[in-house]
XYZ file of C-alpha atoms in Angstrom:
701
model
C 0.000 0.000 0.000
C 1.377 3.358 -1.011
C 0.928 6.430 1.078
C 1.918 10.052 1.198
C 1.942 12.591 3.978
C -0.661 15.304 3.449
C 0.276 17.455 6.393
C 1.634 17.455 9.896
C 0.102 19.780 12.387
C 0.019 20.455 16.074
C -3.072 20.615 18.247
C -3.402 21.669 21.859
C -5.332 19.017 23.742
C -6.082 17.962 27.292
C -2.517 17.496 28.428
C -0.191 19.561 26.335
C 0.689 19.553 22.650
C -0.111 16.473 20.605
C 1.277 15.626 17.169
C -1.006 13.965 14.621
C 0.006 12.644 11.212
C -2.540 12.615 8.407
C -2.157 10.608 5.254
C -4.194 9.175 2.383
C -3.892 5.826 0.691
C -3.140 5.734 -2.978
C -6.183 4.090 -4.566
C -5.554 1.398 -7.182
C -7.967 -0.679 -9.211
C -8.080 -3.176 -6.369
C -8.491 -1.669 -2.889
C -6.053 -3.000 -0.280
C -7.377 -5.428 2.309
C -8.703 -3.846 5.508
C -6.079 -5.526 7.715
C -3.265 -4.389 5.439
C -4.512 -0.816 5.541
C -4.936 -0.953 9.294
C -1.498 -2.330 10.110
C 0.160 0.112 7.725
C -1.675 3.011 9.366
C -0.728 1.825 12.844
C 2.904 1.320 11.898
C 3.087 4.776 10.347
C 1.535 6.499 13.385
C 3.661 4.490 15.820
C 6.915 5.215 14.004
C 6.204 8.910 13.451
C 4.212 9.842 16.534
C 5.358 7.635 19.434
C 7.626 9.300 21.986
C 10.174 6.508 21.781
C 9.509 4.389 18.654
C 10.940 0.883 18.700
C 12.923 -0.846 16.001
C 10.746 -3.475 14.339
C 13.439 -6.130 14.236
C 14.073 -9.725 15.328
C 13.925 -8.833 19.025
C 10.588 -7.119 18.408
C 9.420 -10.229 16.543
C 10.332 -12.466 19.490
C 8.256 -10.375 21.887
C 5.181 -10.323 19.615
C 5.543 -14.094 19.102
C 5.568 -14.733 22.840
C 2.773 -12.289 23.678
C 0.286 -13.395 21.061
C 0.610 -17.095 21.857
C 0.278 -16.346 25.576
C -2.771 -14.169 24.970
C -4.457 -16.842 22.874
C -3.674 -19.734 25.243
C -2.546 -18.274 28.588
C -2.878 -21.516 30.594
C -1.386 -23.846 27.984
C -4.369 -26.123 27.691
C -5.063 -25.831 23.941
C -1.789 -25.813 22.001
C 0.516 -28.811 21.926
C 4.286 -28.533 22.221
C 4.478 -29.556 18.562
C 2.311 -26.554 17.613
C 4.718 -24.169 19.331
C 7.635 -25.867 17.594
C 5.866 -25.355 14.256
C 5.184 -21.694 15.036
C 8.901 -21.172 15.733
C 9.535 -20.695 12.027
C 8.009 -17.229 12.508
C 10.139 -16.385 15.562
C 12.289 -13.901 13.639
C 9.918 -13.224 10.767
C 6.995 -11.348 12.326
C 8.863 -8.053 11.971
C 9.265 -8.713 8.248
C 5.593 -9.649 7.974
C 4.554 -6.395 9.641
C 6.605 -4.413 7.148
C 5.313 -6.473 4.205
C 1.733 -6.351 5.564
C 1.574 -10.145 5.703
C -0.198 -12.101 8.444
C 1.052 -15.667 8.073
C 1.967 -15.938 11.777
C -1.352 -14.514 12.945
C -3.362 -16.736 10.605
C -1.526 -19.955 11.411
C -1.634 -19.435 15.185
C -5.292 -18.418 15.059
C -6.325 -21.264 12.748
C -4.460 -23.778 14.895
C -6.118 -22.387 18.023
C -9.587 -22.722 16.484
C -8.724 -26.316 15.530
C -7.447 -27.113 19.049
C -10.508 -25.407 20.503
C -12.829 -27.756 18.627
C -10.599 -30.691 19.516
C -10.893 -29.848 23.224
C -14.687 -29.854 23.371
C -15.192 -33.648 23.418
C -12.279 -33.897 25.873
C -13.905 -31.804 28.603
C -17.339 -33.280 27.901
C -16.013 -36.793 28.399
C -14.025 -35.912 31.538
C -17.026 -34.304 33.239
C -19.254 -37.339 32.718
C -17.556 -39.167 35.559
C -16.821 -38.492 39.212
C -13.290 -37.325 40.001
C -11.003 -39.198 42.362
C -10.901 -36.677 45.187
C -8.416 -38.740 47.212
C -5.733 -38.855 44.529
C -2.770 -36.852 45.764
C -1.963 -34.339 43.042
C -1.852 -30.601 42.520
C -2.309 -28.022 39.791
C 0.113 -25.248 38.932
C -1.680 -22.170 37.553
C 1.508 -20.210 36.888
C 1.926 -20.229 33.090
C 5.542 -19.118 33.447
C 6.535 -22.451 34.999
C 4.279 -24.862 33.096
C 4.943 -26.577 29.768
C 2.715 -27.188 26.762
C 1.384 -30.777 26.653
C 3.527 -32.988 24.442
C 0.630 -34.965 22.946
C -3.131 -35.463 23.075
C -2.974 -37.699 26.155
C -0.975 -35.096 28.055
C -3.451 -32.449 26.929
C -6.334 -34.531 28.290
C -4.563 -34.666 31.640
C -4.102 -30.868 31.645
C -7.824 -30.466 31.012
C -8.659 -33.024 33.699
C -6.716 -31.077 36.307
C -8.252 -27.739 35.341
C -11.765 -29.197 35.405
C -11.093 -30.985 38.678
C -9.798 -27.775 40.242
C -12.950 -25.912 39.207
C -15.143 -28.721 40.541
C -13.253 -29.026 43.833
C -13.640 -25.275 44.360
C -17.364 -25.390 43.624
C -17.883 -28.523 45.733
C -16.063 -26.963 48.708
C -18.381 -23.945 48.567
C -21.495 -26.123 48.256
C -20.506 -28.307 51.189
C -20.056 -25.170 53.305
C -23.430 -23.825 52.190
C -25.160 -27.109 53.065
C -23.576 -27.092 56.513
C -24.687 -23.503 57.095
C -28.259 -24.262 55.966
C -28.518 -27.234 58.319
C -27.351 -25.096 61.235
C -29.888 -22.398 60.435
C -32.754 -24.889 60.025
C -32.710 -28.106 62.007
C -35.392 -29.542 59.722
C -33.316 -28.953 56.603
C -32.348 -32.156 54.773
C -28.827 -31.869 53.459
C -28.022 -33.036 49.956
C -25.770 -36.071 49.822
C -22.136 -35.814 48.836
C -22.827 -37.551 45.525
C -25.640 -35.108 44.754
C -23.431 -32.130 45.520
C -20.527 -33.614 43.592
C -22.672 -34.142 40.500
C -24.069 -30.627 40.826
C -20.521 -29.206 41.020
C -19.447 -31.093 37.886
C -22.538 -29.925 36.033
C -21.776 -26.349 36.988
C -18.192 -26.716 35.788
C -19.556 -28.046 32.505
C -21.939 -25.095 32.232
C -19.087 -22.658 32.809
C -16.887 -24.285 30.162
C -19.795 -24.353 27.728
C -20.252 -20.619 28.376
C -16.578 -20.057 27.627
C -16.822 -22.038 24.396
C -19.924 -20.153 23.386
C -18.061 -16.853 23.649
C -15.001 -18.251 21.891
C -17.156 -19.507 19.001
C -18.771 -16.077 18.740
C -15.439 -14.234 18.661
C -15.069 -12.692 15.196
C -11.703 -12.790 13.458
C -11.503 -9.005 13.630
C -11.449 -9.271 17.427
C -8.667 -11.832 17.315
C -6.795 -9.561 14.928
C -7.222 -6.709 17.418
C -5.546 -8.875 20.063
C -2.661 -9.454 17.655
C -2.369 -5.731 16.899
C -2.223 -4.983 20.626
C 0.634 -7.446 20.974
C 2.416 -5.200 18.486
C 1.502 -1.882 20.136
C 2.408 -3.283 23.581
C 6.051 -3.473 22.531
C 6.176 0.319 22.366
C 4.902 0.811 25.940
C 2.048 -0.418 28.172
C -0.199 2.592 27.492
C -0.101 2.483 23.706
C -3.111 0.425 22.631
C -5.188 -0.236 19.556
C -8.913 0.211 20.228
C -11.137 -1.629 17.758
C -14.386 0.195 16.874
C -16.630 -1.830 19.209
C -14.029 -1.749 21.987
C -13.709 2.025 21.664
C -17.479 2.478 21.995
C -17.777 0.107 24.947
C -14.654 1.598 26.504
C -16.202 5.077 26.319
C -19.627 4.088 27.639
C -18.933 1.244 30.038
C -15.741 2.354 31.710
C -15.963 6.140 31.841
C -18.304 6.032 34.839
C -21.175 7.609 32.949
C -23.600 4.700 32.679
C -25.690 2.520 34.931
C -23.390 -0.013 36.521
C -21.172 -0.661 39.529
C -18.556 2.061 38.995
C -15.424 -0.024 38.503
C -12.729 0.204 35.871
C -11.711 -3.239 34.639
C -8.792 -4.699 32.735
C -8.160 -8.011 31.020
C -5.255 -9.783 32.724
C -4.693 -12.713 30.345
C -8.224 -14.043 30.638
C -8.982 -12.635 34.093
C -11.197 -9.598 34.664
C -9.313 -7.456 37.172
C -10.387 -4.393 39.159
C -7.949 -1.571 38.407
C -9.954 1.380 39.741
C -13.110 2.084 41.735
C -15.001 5.214 40.749
C -15.158 7.427 43.835
C -18.705 7.476 45.161
C -19.882 4.710 42.814
C -21.886 1.652 43.921
C -18.846 -0.625 44.325
C -16.943 2.107 46.174
C -19.843 2.616 48.591
C -20.481 -1.104 49.111
C -16.899 -1.354 50.285
C -15.925 -4.993 49.700
C -14.555 -4.761 46.164
C -10.927 -3.607 45.991
C -8.302 -2.729 43.417
C -6.474 -5.923 42.507
C -9.509 -8.191 42.973
C -10.239 -10.594 40.127
C -13.856 -11.259 39.157
C -14.365 -14.957 38.377
C -18.171 -15.233 38.254
C -21.142 -12.921 37.689
C -24.736 -13.603 38.760
C -27.798 -11.509 37.950
C -29.545 -11.011 41.283
C -29.017 -12.721 44.631
C -30.677 -15.932 43.412
C -29.223 -15.881 39.919
C -26.992 -18.670 38.665
C -23.423 -17.369 38.350
C -21.675 -17.300 34.979
C -17.964 -18.055 34.951
C -16.167 -15.208 33.165
C -12.611 -16.554 33.392
C -11.305 -16.508 29.845
C -14.202 -14.389 28.608
C -13.570 -11.295 26.510
C -13.487 -8.178 28.639
C -16.202 -6.465 26.609
C -18.527 -9.433 27.148
C -17.698 -9.577 30.853
C -18.541 -5.880 31.153
C -21.907 -6.498 29.497
C -22.720 -9.034 32.226
C -21.536 -6.794 35.059
C -23.254 -3.564 34.075
C -27.043 -3.203 34.159
C -30.060 -1.138 35.067
C -30.146 1.086 38.124
C -31.618 -0.705 41.140
C -30.775 -4.227 39.995
C -28.313 -6.390 41.903
C -25.266 -8.119 40.513
C -23.408 -10.707 42.593
C -19.696 -10.969 41.847
C -17.542 -13.877 42.923
C -14.074 -12.412 43.319
C -10.657 -13.785 44.021
C -9.104 -11.455 46.580
C -5.426 -10.558 46.531
C -4.907 -13.008 49.406
C -6.203 -15.873 47.187
C -9.469 -16.251 49.130
C -12.805 -16.090 47.322
C -15.735 -13.879 48.256
C -19.225 -13.205 46.918
C -20.062 -9.507 46.745
C -23.568 -8.230 46.015
C -23.707 -4.719 44.549
C -26.827 -2.744 43.697
C -26.238 -1.035 40.369
C -26.752 2.696 40.086
C -26.034 5.619 37.818
C -22.362 6.384 38.299
C -22.416 10.133 38.620
C -19.515 12.366 37.684
C -20.404 14.489 40.713
C -18.796 11.835 42.880
C -15.436 12.437 41.220
C -15.419 16.182 41.868
C -13.377 18.005 44.503
C -14.887 18.029 47.986
C -13.726 19.412 51.325
C -14.255 19.016 55.038
C -12.880 20.389 58.313
C -11.845 18.956 61.651
C -10.590 20.264 64.999
C -7.313 19.306 66.717
C -6.179 20.972 69.925
C -8.569 23.849 69.320
C -7.289 24.529 65.798
C -9.308 23.935 62.653
C -7.803 22.073 59.694
C -9.125 21.465 56.202
C -9.038 18.330 54.064
C -9.658 18.393 50.327
C -10.256 15.184 48.418
C -9.210 15.419 44.746
C -10.190 12.152 42.982
C -9.214 13.298 39.454
C -7.767 16.239 37.549
C -10.884 16.763 35.465
C -11.691 19.244 32.718
C -13.991 19.412 29.688
C -12.708 21.500 26.784
C -15.808 20.787 24.697
C -18.186 22.831 26.830
C -17.701 26.472 27.726
C -18.017 27.296 31.398
C -17.796 23.690 32.555
C -16.353 23.176 36.006
C -12.834 21.831 36.273
C -10.677 20.621 39.126
C -8.567 23.820 39.336
C -11.592 26.120 39.584
C -13.235 23.779 42.088
C -10.056 23.562 44.151
C -9.827 27.355 44.268
C -13.441 27.558 45.410
C -12.972 24.943 48.155
C -9.853 26.672 49.502
C -11.623 30.036 49.549
C -14.515 28.473 51.481
C -12.157 26.737 53.914
C -10.340 30.013 54.539
C -13.691 31.509 55.546
C -13.968 28.642 58.041
C -10.662 29.774 59.586
C -8.521 26.712 58.844
C -4.880 26.783 59.955
C -3.607 23.946 57.777
C -4.628 21.993 54.691
C -4.405 18.325 53.646
C -4.882 17.390 49.981
C -5.775 13.728 49.440
C -4.439 12.420 46.111
C -4.715 8.733 46.996
C -6.047 6.603 44.115
C -6.008 9.666 41.844
C -4.913 8.319 38.466
C -4.368 11.777 36.947
C -6.100 13.625 34.133
C -5.642 17.179 32.879
C -2.098 18.512 33.159
C -3.276 22.101 32.766
C -5.422 21.829 35.902
C -2.530 20.245 37.810
C -0.379 23.260 36.905
C -3.137 25.673 37.924
C -3.640 23.860 41.241
C 0.098 23.954 41.970
C -0.069 27.705 41.371
C -2.481 28.060 44.271
C 0.367 27.185 46.656
C 3.380 28.935 45.104
C 3.926 32.556 44.083
C 5.069 31.794 40.550
C 7.587 29.650 38.716
C 7.950 26.336 36.869
C 5.704 23.400 37.806
C 6.578 20.650 35.320
C 8.614 20.004 32.190
C 6.969 18.278 29.219
C 9.025 16.831 26.399
C 8.365 15.502 22.904
C 10.903 13.124 21.413
C 13.973 14.910 20.047
C 12.675 18.298 21.260
C 13.805 20.542 24.063
C 11.660 20.368 27.204
C 8.724 22.736 27.398
C 8.709 24.258 30.883
C 5.145 24.774 32.124
C 4.966 27.682 34.563
C 2.516 29.047 37.059
C 2.106 32.553 35.683
C -0.455 33.761 38.217
C 1.563 35.531 40.904
C 0.427 35.227 44.489
C -0.625 32.347 46.730
C -4.224 31.465 47.456
C -3.091 29.275 50.378
C 0.105 30.191 52.210
C -0.377 28.020 55.297
C 0.896 24.531 56.172
C 0.279 21.934 53.464
C 0.372 18.122 53.503
C -0.299 15.940 50.444
C -1.424 12.322 50.790
C -0.458 9.788 48.092
C -0.368 6.039 47.579
C 0.796 3.517 44.964
C -2.209 4.355 42.779
C -1.527 8.104 42.636
C -0.382 8.584 39.051
C 0.374 10.994 36.215
C -0.958 14.506 37.031
C -1.106 13.534 40.736
C 2.597 12.847 40.600
C 3.231 16.181 38.875
C 1.461 18.122 41.635
C 3.105 16.131 44.432
C 6.548 16.391 42.799
C 6.289 20.158 42.326
C 5.245 20.703 45.936
C 8.087 18.445 47.059
C 10.688 20.172 44.895
C 9.648 23.567 46.244
C 9.561 22.085 49.771
C 6.099 23.617 49.904
C 4.380 20.492 51.240
C 5.184 17.299 53.085
C 4.311 14.267 50.966
C 2.983 11.429 53.123
C 1.902 7.953 52.042
C 3.295 4.956 50.199
C 7.000 4.452 49.592
C 6.484 5.792 46.090
C 3.629 6.669 43.757
C 2.639 4.706 40.628
C 5.359 6.002 38.321
C 3.471 6.897 35.146
C 5.411 9.741 33.601
C 4.004 9.544 30.073
C 1.256 11.334 28.131
C -1.178 9.587 25.759
C -3.525 10.839 23.072
C -6.347 8.905 21.401
C -6.077 9.153 17.609
C -9.115 8.093 15.516
C -7.474 6.317 12.593
C -10.155 7.259 10.056
C -9.676 10.931 10.828
C -6.370 10.770 8.987
C -7.026 7.969 6.519
C -9.493 7.788 3.623
C -11.306 4.494 4.181
C -15.024 3.740 4.223
C -14.970 1.343 7.198
C -14.354 2.435 10.798
C -10.843 1.312 11.698
C -10.948 2.254 15.385
C -8.401 4.348 17.244
C -4.866 4.287 18.607
C -4.043 5.430 22.127
C -0.503 6.698 21.636
C 2.247 7.793 24.021
C 3.464 11.153 22.699
C 5.266 12.918 25.580
C 7.114 12.441 28.836
C 6.791 14.322 32.132
C 9.791 15.627 34.063
C 9.990 17.231 37.469
C 11.389 20.719 37.766
C 14.424 19.118 39.431
C 15.050 17.322 36.112
C 14.079 13.794 37.118
C 11.369 11.899 35.270
C 8.357 10.649 37.213
C 8.427 7.554 34.978
C 8.931 4.326 36.978
C 10.273 6.083 40.092
C 7.159 8.182 40.690
C 7.367 10.418 43.755
C 8.957 9.114 46.964
C 7.067 10.147 50.078
C 8.813 12.281 52.688
C 6.990 10.239 55.338
C 6.333 6.594 54.450
C 3.327 4.700 55.806
C 3.006 0.926 55.169
C -0.156 -0.159 53.365
C -1.580 -3.357 51.897
C -0.222 -2.582 48.419
C 3.359 -2.111 49.608
C 4.703 -5.358 48.128
C 2.178 -6.112 45.378
C 3.066 -5.835 41.697
C 0.773 -2.972 40.712
C 3.087 -0.106 39.705
C 4.226 1.042 36.253
C 7.586 -0.685 36.713
C 5.802 -4.068 36.899
C 4.195 -3.666 33.464
C 5.664 -5.036 30.271
C 7.909 -2.740 28.201
C 7.526 0.511 30.173
C 9.585 3.499 29.074
C 12.768 4.033 31.072
C 13.472 6.607 33.756
C 15.808 9.371 32.664
C 16.814 12.871 33.629
C 17.078 16.255 31.931
C 18.408 19.619 33.015
C 16.633 21.078 36.022
C 14.482 24.158 35.649
C 15.288 27.364 37.513
C 13.270 27.584 40.713
C 13.644 28.656 44.312
C 13.123 26.030 47.012
C 14.046 28.138 50.017
C 12.894 26.885 53.398
C 9.166 27.525 53.632
C 8.918 25.905 57.062
C 11.080 26.367 60.139
C 10.812 22.697 61.170
C 10.294 20.678 57.955
C 13.048 18.093 58.586
C 12.212 17.823 62.270
C 8.550 17.043 61.550
C 9.477 14.464 58.908
C 11.902 12.713 61.273
C 9.553 12.752 64.267
C 6.552 11.492 62.295
C 8.560 8.761 60.573
C 9.897 7.528 63.899
C 6.386 7.529 65.328
C 4.983 5.557 62.376
C 7.864 3.055 62.506
C 7.018 2.340 66.156
C 3.246 2.251 65.600
C 1.856 -1.229 66.368
C -0.970 -0.990 63.854
C 1.331 0.094 61.044
C 3.668 -2.791 61.873
C 0.696 -5.162 61.572
C -0.305 -3.560 58.273
C 3.229 -4.165 57.019
C 2.961 -7.837 58.052
C -0.394 -8.005 56.282
C 1.153 -6.578 53.104
C 3.900 -9.214 53.195
C 1.289 -11.935 53.724
C -0.656 -10.681 50.694
C 2.510 -10.804 48.601
C 3.263 -14.353 49.716
C -0.219 -15.542 48.752
C -0.166 -13.626 45.491
C 2.871 -15.645 44.448
C 1.383 -19.005 45.464
C -0.274 -20.440 42.351
C -0.100 -24.158 43.159
C -3.222 -25.773 44.630
C -3.922 -29.271 45.970
C -6.508 -31.277 44.047
C -7.552 -33.631 46.812
C -10.819 -32.423 48.283
C -9.472 -32.636 51.815
C -6.232 -30.902 50.897
C -8.055 -28.086 49.107
C -10.492 -27.639 52.002
C -7.678 -27.546 54.549
C -5.723 -25.003 52.514
C -8.773 -22.757 52.106
C -9.590 -23.047 55.812
C -6.014 -22.104 56.679
C -6.142 -19.134 54.298
C -9.468 -17.977 55.693
C -8.165 -18.359 59.235
C -5.109 -16.262 58.415
C -7.282 -13.735 56.615
C -9.475 -13.382 59.705
C -6.416 -12.386 61.715
C -6.039 -9.396 59.394
C -9.774 -8.736 58.957
C -9.823 -5.606 61.092
C -6.257 -4.545 60.404
C -7.284 -1.289 58.703
C -10.011 -0.369 61.156
C -9.226 2.733 63.150
C -11.140 4.860 65.620
C -10.017 8.415 64.931
C -10.298 11.110 67.610
C -11.484 13.514 64.914
C -14.975 14.536 63.852
C -15.436 15.938 60.360
C -17.722 18.756 59.249
C -18.866 20.043 55.876
C -18.004 23.696 55.164
C -20.814 26.167 55.779
C -21.744 26.661 52.121
C -22.214 22.907 51.720
C -24.331 22.594 54.861
C -26.856 24.872 53.179
C -26.862 22.623 50.108
C -27.332 19.507 52.233
C -30.522 20.970 53.733
C -32.206 20.621 50.338
C -30.176 17.716 48.950
C -30.452 14.640 51.158
C -28.453 12.527 48.681
C -25.509 14.910 49.034
C -25.944 14.703 52.806
C -25.786 10.907 52.702
C -22.661 11.048 50.538
C -20.931 13.359 52.982
C -21.892 11.195 55.983
C -20.373 8.211 54.207
C -17.205 10.156 53.393
C -16.841 11.574 56.903
C -17.199 8.097 58.402
C -14.512 6.761 56.065
C -12.189 9.607 57.146
C -12.913 8.840 60.803
C -11.954 5.183 60.245
C -8.788 6.027 58.302
C -5.470 5.794 60.160
C -3.674 7.423 57.208
C -5.816 10.557 57.462
C -5.063 10.626 61.166
C -1.305 10.688 60.506
C -1.710 13.384 57.872
C -3.533 15.615 60.381
C -0.878 14.908 63.019
C 1.820 15.930 60.530
C -0.056 19.056 59.508
C -0.528 20.187 63.097
C 3.251 20.150 63.703
C 4.310 22.221 60.675
C 5.331 25.836 61.260
C 5.528 28.296 58.392
C 8.523 30.639 58.458
C 7.838 34.351 59.028
C 4.402 33.719 60.520
């Protein structure tokens, strides 16, 4: 396919300048195939627009080879070892195929998978006809990194037998517990026999596998091709993704928090549907049991509904099952980060954007009033004039808190995944007179220093910023700027998420003449740098005061993703970080010593290590007794940590005066604030932030 560049132009978008490349295809008598056009367009945009384009060479080919096969068959129960050996002829040829717009590797792997898929159906049907030997001492390893592909059909049958037995043992264990509970609640209840329960568990396993096969059979080739394309884009960095047309639409509607659902952002972790974010104030957030890192394994419609196994299901299809009409209940079976399983019932609701807006509260310590502002996102809407944004809302909240007479301010950036850079710069300007806030860099260009140009401080009192491992992007820019100026104490996790890159979503058809919708590319175009010259990529922002939390040892940061961009450093900007406080270092030292000696924080640290240990354990016994004993031991250990995060704060929290007037006529807002204030009261991390704030002394005051 021939192409020519029509024009290159620069647009100002939500987070800085974004380069787009527009080109037309040269039309011949025979139009190029859709896939050829698509891969050529993606390659062109990636090579010309990506911040750090990769060489499409043999090493690149190896990575795509590995990723696509793993994505198609993550648990090595379809392909045979001989299939992988046959695919090896493409090991160093995929790069050439990309350049030549050929798809021999994709087609052969996909065709072989479809063949092995059909071949597997009679295998699992035959296995599930008969009762398993629950006394046979054996185990299953669910870590694909340490398992091998079956060498022949007999070995493949044994792999399937173990997977099906594991599913049945899990279901049978739950059913036996339920029967025991029912008999205790009702002495007249007649328990089902073991054989009845065992048969029921096998039938349910069969139903779940049949569901999986139904979705696999319905998967169009375009969707499989999208998976292949994302194996290519993933080699550039974790945040560069191809969005197929249907995925883009469902991504916009189902995961933006603007529809009826549970208010959770989900990701596909090689066949598992994983919670990566809870929308602040959404149904799941309010219910309280669902957490970031949880994996949803089953979905039931209503409390009495039969659960559908979604392991291995396409993410878009899983989302369709999870979302639903306001007022209806969905019951999720989730695998917690400690490897225990839990059923969570959530009443669906409209996930309102209002719940992601800035909000504030006050509390009293030793006769002094302090303010807390929760900033869930750095939001803005350029498409509508006069729309509220996080910087304007932050200014308003600070002005209202000043009327309340606060003597210190905490800004909570925990779980804030970022958003608009321009609002982050404006918010930073509320706390400094003027000067640089962040440096933004295109590839091969000099850094663009973004300054606060509005002289004067809206808040000149003590400032503490709370962060955790999920504070990312614009959150890290604000925290880093305040740290570099020594304007605030940063308190929280050892370091923040470490996402120091900027993405833009490019609709492919906007720059390509083609009648069919080709989807979009989310492309990394820039990198963030602190004013001290260091990138926030990978390293994030290190807290001045570190507090242990449950995520401390889990693999959830940018550095744990595949092919992240590297950390690097540029020249520092010119700024003045003169001592704003008379006792900054003293407060940091005293608070850190106090936290290190705190019994509850020491227990939280032990809990975090326990979570890490269980996260890494992917081998399970397949004897019924062995599985039951292991689950009982896990549940017993989990109970020891059940109340580990509970805390009875000495502080009471109050809405600012202007909001109290709103609450008088808006009972829903009142309920939201009661819920928030209770969560603050139960939060040991907020307690430490207030303690820190109360000790800070501003110079010349």
